[in-house]
């Protein structure tokens, strides 16, 4: 192999370089904090440590609570993902519908489902666990579906040639072949579960790190806010690393960096989408009816339609909703595009300077596992409650997954083609343009697609917690005013927006990949 | 070992009647084919790449359905034969499961056909295919040829009544290939196995088979049916004998003729 591979650090050195990267990060942080010591923005690592020492009892209780909720949600969400993947395997015809519904549910804004679950489930840990489960099941389901179909068909032929059927295929081949994919999904799910639990706690729990976060933001206790975010980050990184370690022990290989399934083009795209919509409406209605929930807060599809189109104040409701939605779009689009561009740009830069990549990569992978949204309060502290803070948070949310995916994609450049370029003594720029960037495109688009719900989650959380604008704020306001018509209408609007953006990126992806990566595009 | 415990039922005869196969899009891979493959003998199918040899093997294994015609194996359908666990197939790709060691890949076949585990037989086969000392190695650490030998051992461990070999020596080096070609028939002959070997190596066909069927380019039909009368066991050096070369030349000529080339060109 050429290029970066020859510079890749050996396993023994990887930990060392990562530690070095972390140390540099801490130093920059400490210096920055000392420089800005009077501005109530940044708490230095030393201050964070002091705060943690002084408040260790409080912190330990909150952490235990949040971890318990996250772990329960993690288990529930991943079991649901495994069950859904199982249904898709047994009944392949249902896979599109399952994926469509799963995406739609994943696109429900946690910010609104939180308060709704709070009303439905009452006080206690229910909403936190549910939100953690909702935050993880999709990121496990997608790699698992890929993994269960990843086994070469000849392995399945082998099983069949000995006269055995689908059961034996699953036991001896598919289940084991899917394990690396499952672990990759579980790894991504760990920070997501923590994030879900914290968002659940934002919605009015009694204890937990989310509760402390909202309390200290109101009190402008800068070291406390930084301490909470640092602990959330550290716990997530450790959990992420623990799953990685477990995977290594079980598989004897590192889990692969899995990119989402490239969406297959369907001959019946419109029909499938309609089916998903109808099923989603039926499921929604059936759930509310089946549980016998009060129409006052548990709105049915018909109620939302009434509120938006038939009620006397329908025009005004639509207006308010549309206004908020447009405001959110204005914030989320630049952040989303900036995050993608920065991620891809930095990855390209690091490919040209491989020595730098050895230091930056472990740090980026570690930071990718930070539940970014839990750092929302910090960004508000640092950049204010305006457009800059919001855009920055969205950009950061999108940046890390795209950076890691792009770097991975750039390294996927086929060795033999690189050898051909080497034999013509082609320079690094020429190799980059002709080989590496085309090889990166599938990874780039997979990240772009998966970042859509993440970006919308980020923008709604920050609007809700801080800026007081846009759809996130509207949802918070509606929840506190018990305006459940508006709340449910917002949920529908945000979910639709996410799904439509997701579909738009997927469409662009298919067009580009058909040209640049024909063998990787699923047609 | 296998030789001392012959399988209960006798090896089956294979009868193909009007067998044809087309793929979606109308590409015909097999022309209507009538064929009888003798029980307990080794038959080699030789033909140019892409002529449908592997498809024929998959049809006989019951892994694909014919578009028309029928296949009988010892009086039952391929699917029934397959479900009885009496078939073993070695694929072009060794298709060893990467998370299992060589030993456990071989043992898996026994488990799949619900035979009692027989570690001694597994180890014996590992020695026989020249993988002594690699029983606990995973496929990733083996060379291509070693993987194929492990796959052959896996195909033999169940003492199949019907053994289907799809170019099993593709990645095996020349020396080992000759060695295996000498050793392997000793394994499957005494236990009474009907063996069907797909290959594009003329020498391999002559060395291993009792009968060679030469197929034309797609859609495949039989252009020559040549009996190989060389005595067994066949030593590796047999390939230099005049009778051997004559048979090989006859097959090469039939191949060239089937492909529409004058035989003189094929002899080169």
PDB file of N, CA and C in Angstrom, chain A residues 154-164 168 172-174 176-177 252, chain B residues 58 63 82 87-88 91 95 97-99 108-109 111-114 138 154:
ATOM      1  N   UNK A 154     -21.872 -17.696  -1.502  1.00  0.00           N
ATOM      2  CA  UNK A 154     -21.319 -19.052  -1.569  1.00  0.00           C
ATOM      3  C   UNK A 154     -21.288 -19.716  -0.185  1.00  0.00           C
ATOM      4  N   UNK A 155     -21.173 -18.914   0.883  1.00  0.00           N
ATOM      5  CA  UNK A 155     -21.246 -19.506   2.228  1.00  0.00           C
ATOM      6  C   UNK A 155     -22.631 -20.073   2.475  1.00  0.00           C
ATOM      7  N   UNK A 156     -23.625 -19.356   1.966  1.00  0.00           N
ATOM      8  CA  UNK A 156     -24.991 -19.837   2.140  1.00  0.00           C
ATOM      9  C   UNK A 156     -25.228 -21.075   1.270  1.00  0.00           C
ATOM     10  N   UNK A 157     -24.636 -21.066   0.058  1.00  0.00           N
ATOM     11  CA  UNK A 157     -24.721 -22.249  -0.808  1.00  0.00           C
ATOM     12  C   UNK A 157     -24.118 -23.465  -0.109  1.00  0.00           C
ATOM     13  N   UNK A 158     -23.010 -23.227   0.578  1.00  0.00           N
ATOM     14  CA  UNK A 158     -22.338 -24.320   1.285  1.00  0.00           C
ATOM     15  C   UNK A 158     -23.294 -24.970   2.276  1.00  0.00           C
ATOM     16  N   UNK A 159     -23.954 -24.135   3.075  1.00  0.00           N
ATOM     17  CA  UNK A 159     -24.890 -24.658   4.073  1.00  0.00           C
ATOM     18  C   UNK A 159     -26.014 -25.421   3.368  1.00  0.00           C
ATOM     19  N   UNK A 160     -26.516 -24.826   2.276  1.00  0.00           N
ATOM     20  CA  UNK A 160     -27.619 -25.472   1.562  1.00  0.00           C
ATOM     21  C   UNK A 160     -27.167 -26.766   0.898  1.00  0.00           C
ATOM     22  N   UNK A 161     -25.906 -26.798   0.429  1.00  0.00           N
ATOM     23  CA  UNK A 161     -25.443 -28.008  -0.267  1.00  0.00           C
ATOM     24  C   UNK A 161     -25.428 -29.206   0.681  1.00  0.00           C
ATOM     25  N   UNK A 162     -25.363 -28.943   1.980  1.00  0.00           N
ATOM     26  CA  UNK A 162     -25.439 -30.046   2.940  1.00  0.00           C
ATOM     27  C   UNK A 162     -26.878 -30.293   3.371  1.00  0.00           C
ATOM     28  N   UNK A 163     -27.809 -29.737   2.615  1.00  0.00           N
ATOM     29  CA  UNK A 163     -29.210 -30.074   2.834  1.00  0.00           C
ATOM     30  C   UNK A 163     -29.872 -29.293   3.951  1.00  0.00           C
ATOM     31  N   UNK A 164     -29.256 -28.183   4.371  1.00  0.00           N
ATOM     32  CA  UNK A 164     -29.859 -27.422   5.464  1.00  0.00           C
ATOM     33  C   UNK A 164     -30.508 -26.150   4.945  1.00  0.00           C
ATOM     34  N   UNK A 168     -30.272 -22.928   9.635  1.00  0.00           N
ATOM     35  CA  UNK A 168     -28.838 -23.221   9.723  1.00  0.00           C
ATOM     36  C   UNK A 168     -28.023 -22.077   9.123  1.00  0.00           C
ATOM     37  N   UNK A 172     -25.211 -20.651  11.518  1.00  0.00           N
ATOM     38  CA  UNK A 172     -23.797 -20.901  11.229  1.00  0.00           C
ATOM     39  C   UNK A 172     -23.133 -19.778  10.440  1.00  0.00           C
ATOM     40  N   UNK A 173     -23.911 -18.991   9.702  1.00  0.00           N
ATOM     41  CA  UNK A 173     -23.278 -17.977   8.852  1.00  0.00           C
ATOM     42  C   UNK A 173     -23.742 -16.554   9.184  1.00  0.00           C
ATOM     43  N   UNK A 174     -25.035 -16.287   8.991  1.00  0.00           N
ATOM     44  CA  UNK A 174     -25.477 -14.888   9.044  1.00  0.00           C
ATOM     45  C   UNK A 174     -25.228 -14.239  10.399  1.00  0.00           C
ATOM     46  N   UNK A 176     -23.134 -14.893  12.753  1.00  0.00           N
ATOM     47  CA  UNK A 176     -21.728 -14.617  13.042  1.00  0.00           C
ATOM     48  C   UNK A 176     -21.169 -13.546  12.105  1.00  0.00           C
ATOM     49  N   UNK A 177     -21.592 -13.601  10.823  1.00  0.00           N
ATOM     50  CA  UNK A 177     -21.087 -12.611   9.871  1.00  0.00           C
ATOM     51  C   UNK A 177     -21.596 -11.216  10.219  1.00  0.00           C
ATOM     52  N   UNK A 252     -11.690 -10.806  17.506  1.00  0.00           N
ATOM     53  CA  UNK A 252     -10.256 -10.788  17.208  1.00  0.00           C
ATOM     54  C   UNK A 252      -9.933  -9.819  16.085  1.00  0.00           C
TER      55      UNK A 252
ATOM     56  N   UNK B  58     -24.377 -26.755 -10.130  1.00  0.00           N
ATOM     57  CA  UNK B  58     -25.337 -26.188  -9.167  1.00  0.00           C
ATOM     58  C   UNK B  58     -26.726 -26.794  -9.343  1.00  0.00           C
ATOM     59  N   UNK B  63     -28.956 -26.538  -5.987  1.00  0.00           N
ATOM     60  CA  UNK B  63     -28.821 -25.151  -5.535  1.00  0.00           C
ATOM     61  C   UNK B  63     -29.480 -24.191  -6.508  1.00  0.00           C
ATOM     62  N   UNK B  82     -30.066 -33.679  -1.614  1.00  0.00           N
ATOM     63  CA  UNK B  82     -29.367 -32.676  -0.806  1.00  0.00           C
ATOM     64  C   UNK B  82     -29.859 -32.730   0.629  1.00  0.00           C
ATOM     65  N   UNK B  87     -24.814 -35.213  -0.303  1.00  0.00           N
ATOM     66  CA  UNK B  87     -24.013 -34.469  -1.282  1.00  0.00           C
ATOM     67  C   UNK B  87     -22.943 -33.658  -0.554  1.00  0.00           C
ATOM     68  N   UNK B  88     -21.751 -33.610  -1.156  1.00  0.00           N
ATOM     69  CA  UNK B  88     -20.757 -32.643  -0.701  1.00  0.00           C
ATOM     70  C   UNK B  88     -20.309 -31.866  -1.915  1.00  0.00           C
ATOM     71  N   UNK B  91     -16.530 -25.678  -3.687  1.00  0.00           N
ATOM     72  CA  UNK B  91     -16.787 -24.570  -4.605  1.00  0.00           C
ATOM     73  C   UNK B  91     -15.480 -24.011  -5.154  1.00  0.00           C
ATOM     74  N   UNK B  95     -14.507 -20.821   0.267  1.00  0.00           N
ATOM     75  CA  UNK B  95     -15.625 -20.510   1.150  1.00  0.00           C
ATOM     76  C   UNK B  95     -15.505 -21.170   2.519  1.00  0.00           C
ATOM     77  N   UNK B  97     -15.385 -20.544   6.470  1.00  0.00           N
ATOM     78  CA  UNK B  97     -15.896 -19.482   7.332  1.00  0.00           C
ATOM     79  C   UNK B  97     -14.714 -18.882   8.104  1.00  0.00           C
ATOM     80  N   UNK B  98     -14.490 -17.573   7.971  1.00  0.00           N
ATOM     81  CA  UNK B  98     -13.247 -16.983   8.461  1.00  0.00           C
ATOM     82  C   UNK B  98     -13.104 -17.021   9.974  1.00  0.00           C
ATOM     83  N   UNK B  99     -14.225 -17.188  10.696  1.00  0.00           N
ATOM     84  CA  UNK B  99     -14.131 -17.175  12.160  1.00  0.00           C
ATOM     85  C   UNK B  99     -13.894 -18.565  12.720  1.00  0.00           C
ATOM     86  N   UNK B 108     -17.527 -28.717  10.769  1.00  0.00           N
ATOM     87  CA  UNK B 108     -18.848 -28.129  10.560  1.00  0.00           C
ATOM     88  C   UNK B 108     -19.681 -28.955   9.572  1.00  0.00           C
ATOM     89  N   UNK B 109     -19.026 -29.474   8.536  1.00  0.00           N
ATOM     90  CA  UNK B 109     -19.766 -30.249   7.533  1.00  0.00           C
ATOM     91  C   UNK B 109     -20.453 -31.446   8.185  1.00  0.00           C
ATOM     92  N   UNK B 111     -21.376 -31.669  11.258  1.00  0.00           N
ATOM     93  CA  UNK B 111     -22.471 -31.162  12.080  1.00  0.00           C
ATOM     94  C   UNK B 111     -23.686 -30.855  11.201  1.00  0.00           C
ATOM     95  N   UNK B 112     -23.417 -30.266  10.017  1.00  0.00           N
ATOM     96  CA  UNK B 112     -24.523 -29.864   9.140  1.00  0.00           C
ATOM     97  C   UNK B 112     -25.317 -31.064   8.634  1.00  0.00           C
ATOM     98  N   UNK B 113     -24.625 -32.191   8.365  1.00  0.00           N
ATOM     99  CA  UNK B 113     -25.379 -33.355   7.901  1.00  0.00           C
ATOM    100  C   UNK B 113     -25.753 -34.263   9.072  1.00  0.00           C
ATOM    101  N   UNK B 114     -25.575 -33.741  10.290  1.00  0.00           N
ATOM    102  CA  UNK B 114     -25.990 -34.431  11.512  1.00  0.00           C
ATOM    103  C   UNK B 114     -25.303 -35.773  11.688  1.00  0.00           C
ATOM    104  N   UNK B 138      -6.638 -20.106  11.448  1.00  0.00           N
ATOM    105  CA  UNK B 138      -7.799 -19.542  10.763  1.00  0.00           C
ATOM    106  C   UNK B 138      -7.470 -19.323   9.290  1.00  0.00           C
ATOM    107  N   UNK B 154     -13.002 -30.668   3.816  1.00  0.00           N
ATOM    108  CA  UNK B 154     -14.358 -30.486   4.329  1.00  0.00           C
ATOM    109  C   UNK B 154     -15.369 -31.244   3.461  1.00  0.00           C
TER     110      UNK B 154
END
